[in-house]
């Protein structure tokens, strides 16, 4: 079992930036791909971005391309999400997730085995 803890969420004005972090502990592996999803009340989790185990491949939802960047530091078991040019519609709870896969098929939440508790991101108008 892998434990994931997110941090870095908060309140920011439209056009601003935030950097989220996700630290993994327990039975972790550098072979695992990592992803970020988000959720608003009344809706299911939505894919945001993912990164392969080595960090060589990344995947982004269309609505965040050019604004968000995912990265990882395997030595520290940490994945990051740099969010720039934030919009009010980005307001959501953001979840970090670990996949048993090393790469590929990472846009579906069904391909992730462990999830963090989530961190709230609120973007004001």
Tab-separated table of N, CA and C in Angstrom:
chain	number	residue	atom	x	y	z
A	1	UNK	N	0.825	-1.174	0.000
A	1	UNK	CA	0.000	0.000	0.000
A	1	UNK	C	0.875	1.244	0.000
A	2	UNK	N	0.448	2.240	-0.774
A	2	UNK	CA	1.165	3.501	-0.876
A	2	UNK	C	0.315	4.601	-0.254
A	3	UNK	N	0.928	5.408	0.584
A	3	UNK	CA	0.259	6.574	1.142
A	3	UNK	C	0.719	7.824	0.398
A	4	UNK	N	-0.245	8.655	-0.004
A	4	UNK	CA	0.038	9.861	-0.759
A	4	UNK	C	-0.508	11.065	-0.009
A	5	UNK	N	0.301	12.103	0.132
A	5	UNK	CA	-0.098	13.310	0.838
A	5	UNK	C	0.148	14.514	-0.048
A	6	UNK	N	-0.933	15.221	-0.396
A	6	UNK	CA	-0.827	16.423	-1.215
A	6	UNK	C	-0.694	17.662	-0.340
A	7	UNK	N	-0.084	18.689	-0.906
A	7	UNK	CA	0.013	19.982	-0.242
A	7	UNK	C	0.169	21.065	-1.298
A	8	UNK	N	-0.013	22.307	-0.891
A	8	UNK	CA	0.198	23.431	-1.788
A	8	UNK	C	-1.058	24.103	-2.286
A	9	UNK	N	-2.223	23.552	-1.976
A	9	UNK	CA	-3.459	24.175	-2.400
A	9	UNK	C	-3.737	25.444	-1.615
A	10	UNK	N	-4.729	26.190	-2.070
A	10	UNK	CA	-5.087	27.423	-1.399
A	10	UNK	C	-5.938	28.311	-2.264
A	11	UNK	N	-6.033	29.565	-1.867
A	11	UNK	CA	-6.819	30.572	-2.576
A	11	UNK	C	-5.897	31.458	-3.393
A	12	UNK	N	-6.234	31.646	-4.659
A	12	UNK	CA	-5.419	32.473	-5.545
A	12	UNK	C	-6.331	33.249	-6.490
A	13	UNK	N	-5.884	34.414	-6.912
A	13	UNK	CA	-6.638	35.228	-7.850
A	13	UNK	C	-6.464	34.704	-9.271
A	14	UNK	N	-7.473	34.904	-10.100
A	14	UNK	CA	-7.393	34.495	-11.495
A	14	UNK	C	-6.138	35.064	-12.150
A	15	UNK	N	-5.444	34.204	-12.900
A	15	UNK	CA	-4.198	34.589	-13.529
A	15	UNK	C	-2.973	34.262	-12.703
A	16	UNK	N	-3.174	33.871	-11.459
A	16	UNK	CA	-2.076	33.553	-10.570
A	16	UNK	C	-1.591	32.128	-10.727
A	17	UNK	N	-0.687	31.729	-9.828
A	17	UNK	CA	-0.051	30.413	-9.902
A	17	UNK	C	-0.041	29.718	-8.553
A	18	UNK	N	-0.023	28.394	-8.605
A	18	UNK	CA	0.147	27.549	-7.434
A	18	UNK	C	1.005	26.352	-7.825
A	19	UNK	N	1.718	25.795	-6.853
A	19	UNK	CA	2.484	24.582	-7.070
A	19	UNK	C	2.056	23.532	-6.054
A	20	UNK	N	1.494	22.440	-6.542
A	20	UNK	CA	1.081	21.346	-5.686
A	20	UNK	C	2.187	20.299	-5.588
A	21	UNK	N	2.293	19.680	-4.417
A	21	UNK	CA	3.251	18.611	-4.206
A	21	UNK	C	2.531	17.375	-3.700
A	22	UNK	N	3.058	16.215	-4.027
A	22	UNK	CA	2.513	14.949	-3.568
A	22	UNK	C	3.677	14.060	-3.147
A	23	UNK	N	3.720	13.724	-1.870
A	23	UNK	CA	4.787	12.896	-1.322
A	23	UNK	C	4.252	11.491	-1.062
A	24	UNK	N	4.954	10.496	-1.574
A	24	UNK	CA	4.562	9.103	-1.410
A	24	UNK	C	5.396	8.427	-0.329
A	25	UNK	N	4.756	7.544	0.425
A	25	UNK	CA	5.441	6.759	1.440
A	25	UNK	C	4.845	5.360	1.476
A	26	UNK	N	5.452	4.484	2.267
A	26	UNK	CA	5.004	3.107	2.314
A	26	UNK	C	5.668	2.300	1.218
A	27	UNK	N	4.902	1.408	0.593
A	27	UNK	CA	5.438	0.541	-0.450
A	27	UNK	C	5.464	1.273	-1.782
A	28	UNK	N	6.412	2.173	-1.897
A	28	UNK	CA	6.530	2.991	-3.098
A	28	UNK	C	7.484	2.360	-4.093
A	29	UNK	N	7.354	2.789	-5.338
A	29	UNK	CA	8.214	2.297	-6.397
A	29	UNK	C	8.403	3.374	-7.448
A	30	UNK	N	9.627	3.531	-7.901
A	30	UNK	CA	9.910	4.474	-8.969
A	30	UNK	C	9.377	3.997	-10.311
A	31	UNK	N	8.909	2.749	-10.391
A	31	UNK	CA	8.335	2.203	-11.618
A	31	UNK	C	6.885	2.635	-11.832
A	32	UNK	N	6.290	3.270	-10.844
A	32	UNK	CA	4.891	3.666	-10.933
A	32	UNK	C	4.725	5.003	-11.623
A	33	UNK	N	3.780	5.048	-12.562
A	33	UNK	CA	3.354	6.321	-13.116
A	33	UNK	C	2.522	7.061	-12.071
A	34	UNK	N	2.457	8.375	-12.193
A	34	UNK	CA	1.709	9.197	-11.261
A	34	UNK	C	0.794	10.137	-12.030
A	35	UNK	N	-0.326	10.486	-11.415
A	35	UNK	CA	-1.263	11.369	-12.078
A	35	UNK	C	-1.938	12.334	-11.125
A	36	UNK	N	-2.548	13.353	-11.708
A	36	UNK	CA	-3.370	14.307	-10.973
A	36	UNK	C	-4.772	14.320	-11.560
A	37	UNK	N	-5.772	14.274	-10.701
A	37	UNK	CA	-7.168	14.401	-11.067
A	37	UNK	C	-7.786	15.518	-10.244
A	38	UNK	N	-8.943	16.007	-10.680
A	38	UNK	CA	-9.638	17.019	-9.898
A	38	UNK	C	-11.126	16.720	-9.879
A	39	UNK	N	-11.806	17.266	-8.864
A	39	UNK	CA	-13.220	16.983	-8.681
A	39	UNK	C	-13.931	18.197	-8.096
A	40	UNK	N	-15.108	18.492	-8.639
A	40	UNK	CA	-15.968	19.536	-8.109
A	40	UNK	C	-17.217	18.870	-7.546
A	41	UNK	N	-17.931	19.533	-6.622
A	41	UNK	CA	-19.118	18.918	-6.027
A	41	UNK	C	-20.139	18.482	-7.070
A	42	UNK	N	-20.645	17.259	-6.902
A	42	UNK	CA	-21.666	16.744	-7.790
A	42	UNK	C	-21.155	16.108	-9.066
A	43	UNK	N	-19.846	16.087	-9.269
A	43	UNK	CA	-19.283	15.496	-10.468
A	43	UNK	C	-18.182	14.503	-10.115
A	44	UNK	N	-17.857	13.640	-11.068
A	44	UNK	CA	-16.808	12.660	-10.865
A	44	UNK	C	-15.424	13.257	-11.041
A	45	UNK	N	-14.437	12.449	-10.738
A	45	UNK	CA	-13.062	12.909	-10.903
A	45	UNK	C	-12.708	13.078	-12.373
A	46	UNK	N	-11.964	14.135	-12.667
A	46	UNK	CA	-11.595	14.501	-14.023
A	46	UNK	C	-10.084	14.434	-14.177
A	47	UNK	N	-9.623	13.796	-15.241
A	47	UNK	CA	-8.190	13.690	-15.497
A	47	UNK	C	-7.592	15.046	-15.793
A	48	UNK	N	-6.441	15.324	-15.188
A	48	UNK	CA	-5.735	16.576	-15.410
A	48	UNK	C	-4.417	16.339	-16.139
A	49	UNK	N	-3.561	15.495	-15.555
A	49	UNK	CA	-2.248	15.239	-16.132
A	49	UNK	C	-1.644	13.986	-15.518
A	50	UNK	N	-0.650	13.409	-16.197
A	50	UNK	CA	0.042	12.230	-15.688
A	50	UNK	C	1.474	12.216	-16.198
A	51	UNK	N	2.316	11.436	-15.521
A	51	UNK	CA	3.719	11.334	-15.891
A	51	UNK	C	4.167	9.885	-15.743
A	52	UNK	N	4.985	9.408	-16.682
A	52	UNK	CA	5.471	8.037	-16.650
A	52	UNK	C	6.464	7.849	-15.510
A	53	UNK	N	6.813	6.586	-15.240
A	53	UNK	CA	7.690	6.281	-14.113
A	53	UNK	C	9.044	6.970	-14.209
A	54	UNK	N	9.589	7.051	-15.405
A	54	UNK	CA	10.894	7.672	-15.601
A	54	UNK	C	10.821	9.191	-15.718
A	55	UNK	N	9.628	9.700	-15.967
A	55	UNK	CA	9.455	11.124	-16.188
A	55	UNK	C	9.654	11.544	-17.631
A	56	UNK	N	9.921	10.595	-18.520
A	56	UNK	CA	10.197	10.922	-19.910
A	56	UNK	C	8.950	11.237	-20.716
A	57	UNK	N	7.789	10.757	-20.263
A	57	UNK	CA	6.537	10.989	-20.980
A	57	UNK	C	5.534	11.670	-20.067
A	58	UNK	N	4.832	12.640	-20.617
A	58	UNK	CA	3.777	13.331	-19.878
A	58	UNK	C	2.508	13.377	-20.709
A	59	UNK	N	1.382	13.514	-20.021
A	59	UNK	CA	0.076	13.536	-20.654
A	59	UNK	C	-0.740	14.652	-20.016
A	60	UNK	N	-1.462	15.417	-20.849
A	60	UNK	CA	-2.231	16.547	-20.351
A	60	UNK	C	-3.630	16.572	-20.949
A	61	UNK	N	-4.599	16.910	-20.120
A	61	UNK	CA	-5.927	17.213	-20.630
A	61	UNK	C	-5.856	18.493	-21.443
A	62	UNK	N	-6.705	18.600	-22.466
A	62	UNK	CA	-6.648	19.751	-23.360
A	62	UNK	C	-6.830	21.078	-22.624
A	63	UNK	N	-7.644	21.085	-21.601
A	63	UNK	CA	-7.964	22.345	-20.942
A	63	UNK	C	-6.838	22.889	-20.070
A	64	UNK	N	-5.750	22.121	-19.889
A	64	UNK	CA	-4.621	22.620	-19.091
A	64	UNK	C	-3.329	22.735	-19.894
A	65	UNK	N	-3.329	22.322	-21.149
A	65	UNK	CA	-2.125	22.392	-21.965
A	65	UNK	C	-1.650	23.839	-22.094
A	66	UNK	N	-0.362	24.028	-21.870
A	66	UNK	CA	0.208	25.363	-21.930
A	66	UNK	C	0.113	26.129	-20.634
A	67	UNK	N	-0.609	25.593	-19.655
A	67	UNK	CA	-0.770	26.270	-18.371
A	67	UNK	C	-0.209	25.461	-17.201
A	68	UNK	N	-0.406	24.144	-17.224
A	68	UNK	CA	0.044	23.270	-16.134
A	68	UNK	C	1.248	22.443	-16.578
A	69	UNK	N	2.120	22.120	-15.626
A	69	UNK	CA	3.277	21.275	-15.893
A	69	UNK	C	3.444	20.256	-14.776
A	70	UNK	N	3.548	18.985	-15.143
A	70	UNK	CA	3.776	17.929	-14.166
A	70	UNK	C	5.247	17.527	-14.201
A	71	UNK	N	5.805	17.204	-13.040
A	71	UNK	CA	7.181	16.741	-12.948
A	71	UNK	C	7.308	15.815	-11.744
A	72	UNK	N	8.433	15.112	-11.642
A	72	UNK	CA	8.629	14.218	-10.509
A	72	UNK	C	10.090	14.148	-10.118
A	73	UNK	N	10.311	13.810	-8.855
A	73	UNK	CA	11.639	13.598	-8.305
A	73	UNK	C	11.597	12.237	-7.625
A	74	UNK	N	12.067	11.216	-8.322
A	74	UNK	CA	11.970	9.859	-7.799
A	74	UNK	C	12.817	9.636	-6.545
A	75	UNK	N	13.917	10.365	-6.421
A	75	UNK	CA	14.759	10.232	-5.243
A	75	UNK	C	14.026	10.664	-3.985
A	76	UNK	N	13.082	11.593	-4.127
A	76	UNK	CA	12.301	12.077	-2.997
A	76	UNK	C	10.874	11.539	-2.992
A	77	UNK	N	10.552	10.645	-3.922
A	77	UNK	CA	9.207	10.076	-4.037
A	77	UNK	C	8.143	11.168	-4.085
A	78	UNK	N	8.393	12.170	-4.897
A	78	UNK	CA	7.517	13.327	-4.955
A	78	UNK	C	7.151	13.668	-6.390
A	79	UNK	N	5.896	14.023	-6.602
A	79	UNK	CA	5.428	14.510	-7.887
A	79	UNK	C	4.871	15.914	-7.680
A	80	UNK	N	5.062	16.768	-8.678
A	80	UNK	CA	4.658	18.164	-8.578
A	80	UNK	C	3.678	18.526	-9.689
A	81	UNK	N	2.861	19.519	-9.409
A	81	UNK	CA	1.988	20.095	-10.418
A	81	UNK	C	2.108	21.609	-10.337
A	82	UNK	N	2.772	22.189	-11.324
A	82	UNK	CA	2.892	23.637	-11.419
A	82	UNK	C	1.710	24.154	-12.219
A	83	UNK	N	0.913	25.034	-11.624
A	83	UNK	CA	-0.284	25.562	-12.256
A	83	UNK	C	-0.122	27.064	-12.457
A	84	UNK	N	-0.141	27.487	-13.711
A	84	UNK	CA	-0.033	28.893	-14.065
A	84	UNK	C	-1.299	29.352	-14.774
A	85	UNK	N	-1.480	30.662	-14.843
A	85	UNK	CA	-2.636	31.254	-15.527
A	85	UNK	C	-3.938	30.619	-15.075
A	86	UNK	N	-4.108	30.507	-13.781
A	86	UNK	CA	-5.279	29.839	-13.225
A	86	UNK	C	-6.562	30.593	-13.545
A	87	UNK	N	-7.627	29.830	-13.759
A	87	UNK	CA	-8.937	30.354	-14.077
A	87	UNK	C	-9.933	29.940	-13.001
A	88	UNK	N	-11.014	30.691	-12.829
A	88	UNK	CA	-12.024	30.291	-11.834
A	88	UNK	C	-12.532	28.869	-12.045
A	89	UNK	N	-12.631	28.410	-13.282
A	89	UNK	CA	-13.104	27.065	-13.554
A	89	UNK	C	-12.110	25.982	-13.151
A	90	UNK	N	-10.893	26.366	-12.750
A	90	UNK	CA	-9.931	25.412	-12.217
A	90	UNK	C	-10.205	25.086	-10.753
A	91	UNK	N	-11.124	25.790	-10.132
A	91	UNK	CA	-11.468	25.553	-8.736
A	91	UNK	C	-11.969	24.128	-8.560
A	92	UNK	N	-11.332	23.387	-7.665
A	92	UNK	CA	-11.673	21.984	-7.443
A	92	UNK	C	-10.795	21.426	-6.336
A	93	UNK	N	-11.122	20.218	-5.912
A	93	UNK	CA	-10.228	19.450	-5.057
A	93	UNK	C	-9.312	18.649	-5.973
A	94	UNK	N	-8.023	18.787	-5.788
A	94	UNK	CA	-7.044	18.109	-6.628
A	94	UNK	C	-6.480	16.897	-5.899
A	95	UNK	N	-6.476	15.755	-6.594
A	95	UNK	CA	-6.023	14.493	-6.029
A	95	UNK	C	-4.793	13.968	-6.759
A	96	UNK	N	-3.834	13.509	-5.992
A	96	UNK	CA	-2.678	12.805	-6.515
A	96	UNK	C	-2.976	11.311	-6.508
A	97	UNK	N	-2.496	10.589	-7.518
A	97	UNK	CA	-2.758	9.158	-7.606
A	97	UNK	C	-1.548	8.413	-8.154
A	98	UNK	N	-1.397	7.169	-7.711
A	98	UNK	CA	-0.319	6.290	-8.169
A	98	UNK	C	-0.903	5.131	-8.953
A	99	UNK	N	-0.253	4.783	-10.050
A	99	UNK	CA	-0.709	3.710	-10.921
A	99	UNK	C	0.249	2.532	-10.883
A	100	UNK	N	-0.268	1.302	-10.977
A	100	UNK	CA	0.622	0.149	-11.103
A	100	UNK	C	1.307	0.093	-12.458
A	101	UNK	N	0.839	0.866	-13.429
A	101	UNK	CA	1.449	0.937	-14.740
A	101	UNK	C	2.658	1.867	-14.715
A	102	UNK	N	3.591	1.634	-15.622
A	102	UNK	CA	4.746	2.512	-15.745
A	102	UNK	C	4.493	3.641	-16.736
A	103	UNK	N	3.635	3.382	-17.724
A	103	UNK	CA	3.281	4.370	-18.731
A	103	UNK	C	2.079	3.888	-19.520
A	104	UNK	N	1.400	4.814	-20.176
A	104	UNK	CA	0.283	4.464	-21.033
A	104	UNK	C	-1.021	4.242	-20.276
A	105	UNK	N	-2.130	4.517	-20.942
A	105	UNK	CA	-3.475	4.323	-20.404
A	105	UNK	C	-3.642	5.001	-19.044
A	106	UNK	N	-3.181	6.208	-18.935
A	106	UNK	CA	-3.156	6.919	-17.661
A	106	UNK	C	-4.250	7.967	-17.512
A	107	UNK	N	-5.136	8.085	-18.473
A	107	UNK	CA	-6.190	9.091	-18.396
A	107	UNK	C	-7.417	8.616	-17.643
A	108	UNK	N	-7.507	7.329	-17.354
A	108	UNK	CA	-8.643	6.757	-16.643
A	108	UNK	C	-8.316	6.542	-15.172
A	109	UNK	N	-9.220	6.963	-14.305
A	109	UNK	CA	-9.018	6.769	-12.869
A	109	UNK	C	-9.006	5.295	-12.492
A	110	UNK	N	-9.565	4.440	-13.343
A	110	UNK	CA	-9.584	3.005	-13.068
A	110	UNK	C	-8.196	2.380	-13.120
A	111	UNK	N	-7.234	3.072	-13.682
A	111	UNK	CA	-5.873	2.549	-13.796
A	111	UNK	C	-4.949	3.046	-12.692
A	112	UNK	N	-5.526	3.564	-11.633
A	112	UNK	CA	-4.761	4.017	-10.471
A	112	UNK	C	-5.198	3.232	-9.244
A	113	UNK	N	-4.241	2.864	-8.412
A	113	UNK	CA	-4.505	2.001	-7.273
A	113	UNK	C	-4.492	2.720	-5.929
A	114	UNK	N	-3.821	3.858	-5.846
A	114	UNK	CA	-3.711	4.595	-4.588
A	114	UNK	C	-3.967	6.073	-4.810
A	115	UNK	N	-4.648	6.681	-3.834
A	115	UNK	CA	-5.062	8.081	-3.945
A	115	UNK	C	-4.733	8.856	-2.683
A	116	UNK	N	-4.417	10.136	-2.857
A	116	UNK	CA	-4.228	11.015	-1.731
A	116	UNK	C	-5.553	11.522	-1.206
A	117	UNK	N	-5.492	12.340	-0.159
A	117	UNK	CA	-6.703	12.854	0.472
A	117	UNK	C	-7.284	14.059	-0.255
A	118	UNK	N	-6.514	14.661	-1.132
A	118	UNK	CA	-6.958	15.817	-1.885
A	118	UNK	C	-6.556	17.132	-1.241
A	119	UNK	N	-6.380	18.145	-2.067
A	119	UNK	CA	-6.087	19.487	-1.583
A	119	UNK	C	-6.941	20.487	-2.364
A	120	UNK	N	-7.543	21.430	-1.656
A	120	UNK	CA	-8.473	22.372	-2.265
A	120	UNK	C	-7.728	23.495	-2.977
A	121	UNK	N	-8.130	23.757	-4.212
A	121	UNK	CA	-7.639	24.896	-4.985
A	121	UNK	C	-8.834	25.772	-5.316
A	122	UNK	N	-8.781	27.026	-4.911
A	122	UNK	CA	-9.859	27.968	-5.173
A	122	UNK	C	-9.303	29.173	-5.917
A	123	UNK	N	-9.890	29.475	-7.068
A	123	UNK	CA	-9.448	30.589	-7.896
A	123	UNK	C	-10.560	31.625	-7.936
A	124	UNK	N	-10.280	32.814	-7.459
A	124	UNK	CA	-11.274	33.872	-7.406
A	124	UNK	C	-11.293	34.664	-8.709
A	125	UNK	N	-12.434	35.306	-8.989
A	125	UNK	CA	-12.595	36.087	-10.208
A	125	UNK	C	-11.828	37.394	-10.129
